Amino acid sequence: MSRQDQPIGVFDSGIGGLTVVRALRKLLPEESIVYLGDTARVPYGNKSHATIQRYALQAGTILGRYRPKLMVIACNTASAHGLGALQAAAPCPVIGVIEPGAEAASRVKGPVGVIGTLATVQSGAYEDAIRRRNPQALIHSLPCPLLVGFAEEGWLDDPITDAVCRRYLNQIPFEVRTIVLGCTHYPTLLNSLNRTRPDTTWLDSGELAAKAVEDLLRGSLGFRTASARGDLKILLTDAGTRLQEVGERFLGEPLDSVELVEL
Amino acid sequence: MSRQDQPIGVFDSGIGGLTVVRALRKLLPEESIVYLGDTARVPYGNKSHATIQRYALQAGTILGRYRPKLMVIACNTASAHGLGALQAAAPCPVIGVIEPGAEAASRVKGPVGVIGTLATVQSGAYEDAIRRRNPQALIHSLPCPLLVGFAEEGWLDDPITDAVCRRYLNQIPFEVRTIVLGCTHYPTLLNSLNRTRPDTTWLDSGELAAKAVEDLLRGSLGFRTASARGDLKILLTDAGTRLQEVGERFLGEPLDSVELVEL
């Protein structure tokens, strides 16, 4: 098989990255995707740099078996802590979800907000990536640890979810009109976020990463030559409860073939 | 060192079990405790039976190095899925937090509620353990996946936490007047739980487990002979962010010596 027909490998700490797969399949329906979710050790959001880095390298080894033309770390926390190490070790290019989000954020006029897990925000990865492009950028970062739970519980159009979003987002000054969704779970909470802070532009790091993938394929990596819809293979390290229900909500299509792997 | 002076080994998926350590140190201040929190893979609440069982056995191996006279699985989810395997493998007696809670619940007149993580509730471990003692027991079990996040976020006297508790607990019929706190995080939410459902008796599985430990020591295992306050050694598989703050809130004393171990 020539390289352009090899799959795209996608790695996530759990199933949140399925929102990135959803964006990829919308933008690039012909591409084959192998998704690895580390559901046995999810979430990464409260874990340390060294541990997340180790987990990312292990995931890269598994995905490497499928000879991907490109790997995507579809998790902000894993991107913040594991991207450099995986780029150094992987036999193919690797992109994360932070650089594409930071690229868009760096072009914003005025201050920009970033919300994410504790580990993502404390890593400073968004600040670093935005300031590399725009040293004058004014950035307000805020960890929102409870939002992942609400996305997974599926309380999507719900006054309690609105109240939690409001509690967090009111800590970001009102002049901030653009906020990066620095966690792949957050796009499922967009209704609540919009009610809490209308007239805000939300930068979806997963959607932006899908566009970055398209750019890379258009460059040297190449698009898949077949015109049929690409396969989606899902590997998980643990088949926990409610996976089907929550996963399908994130992916936006049925979760057909799930395979268990050990890390 | 004679056996009665050996430490008690306590295993938890993370730091929730520190509420059990707190109860143990209140009831049995002279005992030495070695606590192992698997913070690199926390939480277990959404993971599968096989995975949790494997993790419990790995934790038992680490704790075994300290030659404990007794091991306590201070996590309902790990007790529900890992107790039998660890009892079969460990070189000392092992107790979980479910049997003591179920024992108290089985003596309740009228229906009883059980709240916990998804994995704990779906295991049916409380139902089984209560019905073994009282086959006629009427049990209402309810998973409350978001409560762990609220306990860790520390929104303890908060209308949002109250609203979440109300949303969950209203699903339990009002004639239920006794509810088992089937997760070691929940005792920190007692104020909210009480506001939501006044006149309820809450059975704290951790506190009841501490009493069960006392009974076992009074029997063949023996109390520690020294009269000084026992040592508390804390082993974690990952030193994540906010550990100090959240851990101290759960433990009720400073977290002094934390050591990292690999599983």
XYZ file of C-alpha atoms in Angstrom:
526
model
C 0.000 0.000 0.000
C 1.456 3.379 -0.906
C 1.856 5.816 1.932
C -1.026 8.082 1.038
C -3.403 5.140 1.468
C -2.171 4.383 4.980
C -4.536 5.347 7.805
C -4.360 8.378 10.055
C -3.643 7.310 13.623
C -5.562 9.208 16.281
C -4.701 8.971 19.960
C -6.764 10.191 22.877
C -6.831 9.649 26.632
C -10.368 8.319 26.321
C -13.293 8.968 24.041
C -13.314 12.784 23.987
C -11.100 12.621 20.906
C -14.020 11.141 19.012
C -15.191 14.740 18.527
C -11.943 15.244 16.591
C -12.589 12.064 14.588
C -16.038 13.427 13.848
C -14.498 16.627 12.468
C -11.939 14.611 10.484
C -14.581 12.377 8.935
C -16.667 15.374 7.988
C -13.755 17.153 6.351
C -11.919 14.122 4.954
C -14.473 11.311 4.608
C -12.247 9.096 2.418
C -9.448 8.828 4.959
C -9.080 5.648 7.016
C -8.662 6.241 10.718
C -7.316 4.089 13.540
C -8.359 5.557 16.878
C -6.739 4.555 20.141
C -8.476 5.667 23.346
C -6.680 4.960 26.611
C -9.940 4.361 28.457
C -8.187 2.222 31.082
C -6.326 5.271 32.380
C -8.607 8.139 31.406
C -8.700 11.009 32.324
C -5.241 12.510 31.932
C -6.438 15.933 33.082
C -5.175 15.640 36.651
C -2.005 13.655 35.953
C 1.621 14.770 35.852
C 3.821 15.658 32.906
C 6.044 12.562 33.186
C 3.126 10.161 33.434
C 1.229 11.665 30.488
C 4.397 11.644 28.392
C 4.948 7.961 29.140
C 1.346 7.143 28.226
C 1.629 9.043 24.930
C 4.745 7.100 23.953
C 3.029 3.776 24.713
C 0.063 4.806 22.593
C 2.396 5.766 19.757
C 3.869 2.262 19.809
C 0.444 0.667 19.420
C -0.644 3.039 16.653
C 2.713 2.558 14.929
C 1.730 -1.052 14.177
C -0.847 0.264 11.712
C 1.892 2.180 9.818
C -0.028 5.462 9.882
C 0.959 8.236 7.500
C 0.262 10.738 10.268
C -0.590 10.632 13.965
C -2.934 13.094 15.653
C -2.962 13.522 19.409
C -6.660 14.314 19.735
C -6.467 15.316 23.371
C -5.352 18.680 24.645
C -3.822 17.321 27.832
C -1.832 14.661 25.969
C -0.814 17.246 23.356
C 0.362 19.635 26.057
C 2.553 17.028 27.734
C 3.282 14.317 25.180
C 3.584 15.905 21.742
C 7.313 16.606 21.805
C 8.228 13.141 23.037
C 5.986 11.394 20.522
C 7.253 13.548 17.654
C 10.795 12.542 18.569
C 9.923 8.827 18.713
C 7.314 8.286 15.999
C 8.123 7.034 12.474
C 5.674 9.539 10.943
C 4.670 13.170 11.482
C 2.650 13.855 14.638
C 0.395 16.817 15.292
C -1.526 17.770 18.394
C -4.658 19.817 18.905
C -2.956 22.723 20.643
C -0.890 24.241 17.827
C -3.876 24.589 15.445
C -5.980 26.155 18.216
C -3.148 28.474 19.199
C -2.597 29.478 15.585
C -6.224 30.633 15.301
C -6.096 32.299 18.719
C -2.936 34.217 17.847
C -4.762 35.965 14.999
C -7.531 37.286 17.260
C -7.648 41.053 17.797
C -7.898 41.716 21.528
C -7.659 39.376 24.482
C -8.341 35.666 24.119
C -9.519 33.045 26.626
C -8.462 29.414 26.939
C -10.460 26.847 28.915
C -9.329 23.280 29.515
C -8.450 20.651 32.106
C -6.160 21.417 35.008
C -3.199 19.658 33.391
C -3.668 21.461 30.073
C -3.964 24.898 31.632
C -1.152 24.375 34.125
C 1.159 23.205 31.352
C 1.019 26.690 29.848
C 1.078 25.049 26.410
C -1.531 27.351 24.887
C 0.145 30.486 26.248
C 3.500 29.342 24.889
C 2.100 28.430 21.480
C 0.086 31.655 21.160
C 2.938 33.905 22.353
C 5.380 32.276 19.934
C 3.138 33.631 17.182
C 2.046 36.834 18.861
C 4.270 37.957 21.737
C 1.814 40.746 22.648
C -1.169 38.429 23.045
C -3.331 38.919 26.132
C -4.420 35.460 27.297
C -6.814 34.466 30.093
C -6.535 30.747 30.856
C -8.938 28.936 33.137
C -9.130 25.301 34.235
C -12.705 23.947 34.252
C -12.282 20.485 35.800
C -15.989 19.649 36.101
C -16.937 20.175 32.459
C -15.622 16.815 31.219
C -17.920 15.035 33.662
C -20.934 17.013 32.471
C -20.123 16.237 28.829
C -19.881 12.541 29.636
C -23.007 12.542 31.799
C -24.834 14.084 28.841
C -26.560 16.903 30.731
C -26.324 18.999 27.618
C -29.286 21.342 27.723
C -29.569 21.710 31.396
C -29.763 24.574 33.893
C -27.199 22.891 36.154
C -24.692 22.651 33.315
C -25.418 26.292 32.500
C -24.762 27.235 36.123
C -21.441 25.380 36.163
C -20.383 27.003 32.891
C -21.393 30.401 34.253
C -19.433 29.867 37.481
C -16.303 29.086 35.520
C -16.658 31.529 32.641
C -17.511 34.514 34.819
C -13.900 34.302 35.969
C -12.810 35.390 32.492
C -13.084 39.177 31.966
C -16.073 40.209 29.877
C -13.971 41.976 27.251
C -12.706 38.560 26.148
C -14.862 37.707 23.131
C -12.943 34.712 21.759
C -12.326 31.590 23.819
C -10.427 28.454 22.821
C -12.199 25.196 23.715
C -8.992 23.593 24.924
C -10.527 20.186 25.634
C -12.077 17.835 23.109
C -15.090 17.238 25.369
C -16.178 20.847 25.354
C -17.716 21.111 21.865
C -20.587 18.911 23.111
C -21.345 21.639 25.692
C -21.571 24.449 23.137
C -25.249 25.153 23.816
C -24.577 25.791 27.491
C -21.461 27.791 26.738
C -23.361 29.969 24.277
C -26.167 30.631 26.742
C -23.606 31.547 29.380
C -21.599 33.877 27.190
C -23.517 34.886 24.087
C -21.633 36.692 21.307
C -18.491 34.730 22.057
C -16.490 33.110 19.277
C -15.484 29.612 20.374
C -12.368 28.168 18.764
C -12.842 24.400 18.614
C -9.352 22.896 18.899
C -10.542 19.614 17.372
C -12.102 21.231 14.324
C -9.005 23.353 13.816
C -6.826 20.250 14.115
C -8.887 18.545 11.394
C -8.148 21.497 9.118
C -4.449 21.230 9.962
C -4.583 17.545 8.996
C -6.126 18.501 5.662
C -3.274 20.956 5.036
C -0.677 18.292 5.817
C -2.311 15.775 3.488
C -2.531 18.373 0.744
C 1.204 18.826 1.191
C 3.618 15.908 1.102
C 1.521 13.211 2.818
C -1.175 12.848 0.193
C -4.904 12.076 0.315
C -6.177 8.508 0.202
C -6.708 7.491 -3.423
C -9.939 5.497 -2.896
C -13.170 7.434 -3.118
C -15.202 5.219 -0.757
C -15.754 6.357 2.811
C -12.693 5.364 4.852
C -12.735 2.747 7.581
C -12.818 3.717 11.222
C -11.137 1.273 13.578
C -11.495 1.931 17.264
C -9.026 0.513 19.784
C -9.638 0.998 23.484
C -7.605 -0.041 26.490
C -10.762 -0.722 28.469
C -14.360 -1.319 27.496
C -15.998 0.534 30.329
C -19.641 1.094 30.992
C -21.647 3.617 28.960
C -18.957 3.671 26.315
C -21.410 2.994 23.536
C -23.835 5.715 24.568
C -21.281 8.423 25.309
C -18.971 7.491 22.443
C -21.736 7.672 19.859
C -22.782 11.069 21.128
C -19.221 12.340 20.687
C -18.621 10.636 17.350
C -22.014 11.392 15.820
C -22.267 7.922 14.255
C -22.612 4.355 15.576
C -19.593 2.838 17.298
C -19.341 -0.387 15.365
C -16.135 -2.282 15.742
C -14.383 -1.692 19.022
C -11.294 -3.756 19.800
C -9.566 -4.040 23.161
C -5.792 -3.575 23.369
C -3.379 -3.648 26.289
C -0.952 -0.854 26.986
C 8.740 -6.825 64.500
C 5.827 -8.915 65.738
C 2.802 -9.048 63.515
C 0.574 -6.784 65.544
C 3.111 -3.978 65.085
C 3.055 -4.282 61.314
C 1.211 -1.531 59.442
C -2.250 -1.627 57.959
C -2.047 -1.396 54.174
C -4.710 0.779 52.571
C -5.318 0.792 48.834
C -7.411 3.247 46.862
C -7.835 4.225 43.230
C -6.793 7.756 44.103
C -7.095 9.980 47.128
C -10.764 9.429 48.037
C -9.641 6.639 50.347
C -7.991 9.264 52.532
C -11.442 9.755 54.083
C -11.165 6.125 55.214
C -7.659 6.768 56.554
C -9.070 9.739 58.414
C -11.688 7.485 60.032
C -9.033 4.869 60.828
C -6.714 7.405 62.438
C -9.548 8.778 64.525
C -10.598 5.353 65.736
C -7.172 3.703 65.923
C -4.592 6.495 66.259
C -1.726 4.194 67.287
C -1.847 2.085 64.132
C 0.734 2.638 61.395
C -0.727 2.971 57.931
C 0.761 2.606 54.463
C -1.586 4.134 51.895
C -1.287 3.438 48.186
C -3.312 5.664 45.859
C -3.282 4.755 42.168
C -3.461 8.388 41.105
C -1.889 7.596 37.718
C -4.993 5.648 36.702
C -7.719 7.228 38.826
C -10.718 7.084 38.606
C -11.767 3.459 38.462
C -15.475 4.374 38.414
C -15.964 3.984 34.667
C -13.610 1.046 34.112
C -14.343 -2.632 33.537
C -14.268 -5.529 35.963
C -11.158 -7.160 34.464
C -9.158 -3.935 34.440
C -10.030 -2.988 38.016
C -9.206 -6.504 39.201
C -5.802 -6.331 37.534
C -5.094 -2.951 39.111
C -6.081 -4.230 42.571
C -3.677 -7.167 42.294
C -0.837 -4.854 41.256
C -1.561 -2.612 44.227
C -1.566 -5.632 46.536
C 1.928 -6.543 45.348
C 3.250 -3.073 46.207
C 1.568 -2.981 49.618
C 2.765 -6.538 50.308
C 6.347 -5.215 50.443
C 5.460 -3.478 53.707
C 4.336 -6.811 55.230
C 0.991 -5.424 56.393
C -1.014 -7.311 59.012
C -4.168 -6.378 57.125
C -5.060 -4.732 53.834
C -8.062 -2.458 53.371
C -9.417 -1.659 49.923
C -10.585 1.861 50.724
C -12.463 2.334 47.459
C -15.915 1.046 46.724
C -15.275 0.465 43.041
C -12.068 -1.482 43.710
C -13.814 -3.409 46.496
C -16.692 -4.300 44.185
C -14.409 -5.645 41.475
C -11.082 -6.517 43.093
C -11.729 -7.807 46.617
C -12.087 -11.505 45.787
C -8.973 -11.597 43.619
C -6.879 -9.725 46.163
C -8.106 -11.908 49.040
C -7.056 -14.976 47.070
C -3.601 -13.558 46.325
C -2.630 -11.546 49.405
C -0.481 -12.939 52.260
C -2.716 -11.280 54.871
C -6.440 -10.707 55.417
C -8.057 -8.175 53.101
C -11.277 -6.282 53.707
C -13.151 -3.897 51.465
C -15.520 -1.053 52.231
C -18.616 -2.731 50.808
C -19.189 -5.568 53.280
C -19.189 -3.256 56.340
C -21.583 -0.850 54.625
C -23.817 -3.689 53.492
C -23.819 -5.164 56.986
C -25.188 -1.905 58.412
C -27.641 -1.514 55.524
C -29.010 -5.012 55.990
C -30.131 -4.146 59.510
C -32.208 -1.161 58.364
C -35.975 -1.458 58.725
C -37.580 -0.503 55.421
C -36.028 0.264 52.056
C -32.431 1.382 51.747
C -30.626 3.439 49.098
C -27.110 3.014 47.738
C -25.291 5.748 45.802
C -21.900 5.298 44.150
C -19.946 5.399 40.913
C -21.218 3.738 37.766
C -18.874 0.768 38.158
C -19.811 0.221 41.803
C -23.541 0.364 41.181
C -23.413 -1.722 38.017
C -21.386 -4.403 39.781
C -24.388 -5.100 42.025
C -21.931 -5.681 44.864
C -24.005 -3.835 47.469
C -27.229 -5.600 46.474
C -25.487 -8.966 46.655
C -23.883 -8.244 50.008
C -27.088 -6.836 51.533
C -29.299 -9.650 50.208
C -26.907 -12.293 51.508
C -27.715 -10.950 54.965
C -31.324 -9.961 54.355
C -32.947 -11.645 51.338
C -36.078 -9.477 51.710
C -34.199 -6.172 51.584
C -35.627 -3.477 49.312
C -32.678 -1.669 47.724
C -32.624 1.396 45.476
C -29.208 1.833 43.849
C -28.236 4.914 41.906
C -25.023 5.871 40.108
C -24.030 9.519 40.700
C -21.041 9.954 38.360
C -20.633 13.714 38.814
C -20.309 13.747 42.594
C -16.654 12.683 42.687
C -15.758 15.709 40.562
C -17.612 18.064 42.889
C -15.879 16.575 45.942
C -12.493 17.069 44.304
C -13.317 20.559 43.035
C -14.222 21.429 46.611
C -17.549 23.114 45.890
C -18.775 21.879 49.237
C -21.325 24.430 50.403
C -22.621 25.473 47.101
C -26.035 25.797 45.430
C -24.747 24.069 42.284
C -23.589 21.056 44.273
C -26.949 21.040 46.036
C -28.723 21.082 42.663
C -26.657 18.156 41.392
C -27.314 16.171 44.574
C -31.015 16.966 44.297
C -31.126 15.879 40.645
C -29.618 12.533 41.544
C -31.278 11.870 44.872
C -34.777 12.742 43.698
C -34.547 9.547 41.671
C -34.633 7.572 44.914
C -38.177 7.172 46.329
C -38.919 9.448 49.258
C -39.786 6.593 51.601
C -36.096 5.622 51.565
C -34.708 7.136 54.764
C -31.315 5.426 54.911
C -28.755 5.737 52.121
C -25.331 4.136 51.895
C -22.564 6.509 50.761
C -21.038 3.922 48.466
C -18.062 6.049 47.428
C -15.307 7.327 49.665
C -15.545 10.810 48.160
C -19.120 11.342 49.249
C -18.650 12.015 52.982
C -17.089 15.367 52.036
C -20.421 16.289 50.393
C -22.504 15.533 53.496
C -23.686 19.126 53.932
C -25.156 19.203 50.436
C -26.621 15.732 50.816
C -28.279 16.711 54.085
C -29.766 19.873 52.623
C -31.094 17.863 49.698
C -32.608 15.105 51.776
C -32.985 16.119 55.403
C -33.866 13.427 57.952
C -31.881 10.844 56.026
C -29.453 8.528 57.770
C -26.263 8.297 55.714
C -24.214 5.147 56.134
C -20.580 6.110 55.552
C -18.896 3.039 54.079
C -15.465 4.324 55.098
C -16.386 4.916 58.714
C -18.036 1.509 58.906
C -14.939 -0.088 57.384
C -12.794 1.558 60.072
C -15.001 -0.086 62.704
C -14.628 -3.424 60.923
C -10.845 -2.972 61.056
C -11.068 -2.357 64.804
C -13.028 -5.596 65.211
C -10.442 -7.542 63.240
C -7.575 -6.110 65.292
C -9.399 -6.870 68.518
C -9.619 -10.451 67.256
C -6.586 -12.371 66.067
C -4.604 -9.595 64.373
C -3.822 -7.512 67.434
C -3.439 -3.797 68.093
C -0.088 -2.075 67.711
C 1.759 -2.196 71.039
C 3.279 1.306 70.913
C 1.183 4.105 72.355
C 2.551 6.901 70.147
C 0.529 8.056 67.172
C 1.221 5.700 64.281
C 3.071 6.708 61.125
C 1.223 7.449 57.927
C 3.137 6.707 54.754
C 1.553 7.778 51.498
C 2.502 6.154 48.205
C 1.058 7.495 44.971
C 1.495 6.332 41.402
C 1.378 9.926 40.168
C 1.886 13.266 41.859
C -0.760 15.205 40.008
C -1.781 18.780 40.406
C -3.869 19.895 43.388
C -3.051 16.702 45.205
C -1.908 18.557 48.287
C -4.995 20.739 48.544
C -7.571 18.056 47.806
C -5.758 15.323 49.729
C -5.521 17.385 52.881
C -9.208 18.202 52.715
C -10.018 14.485 52.528
C -7.485 13.403 55.138
C -8.126 16.229 57.592
C -4.407 16.609 58.363
C -1.339 17.763 56.418
C -0.041 15.454 53.702
C 3.578 15.269 54.752
C 5.583 12.507 53.158
C 4.346 11.459 49.774
C 6.411 8.960 47.821
C 6.005 8.079 44.147
C 5.835 4.411 43.106
C 5.378 2.742 39.732
C 2.714 0.158 39.075
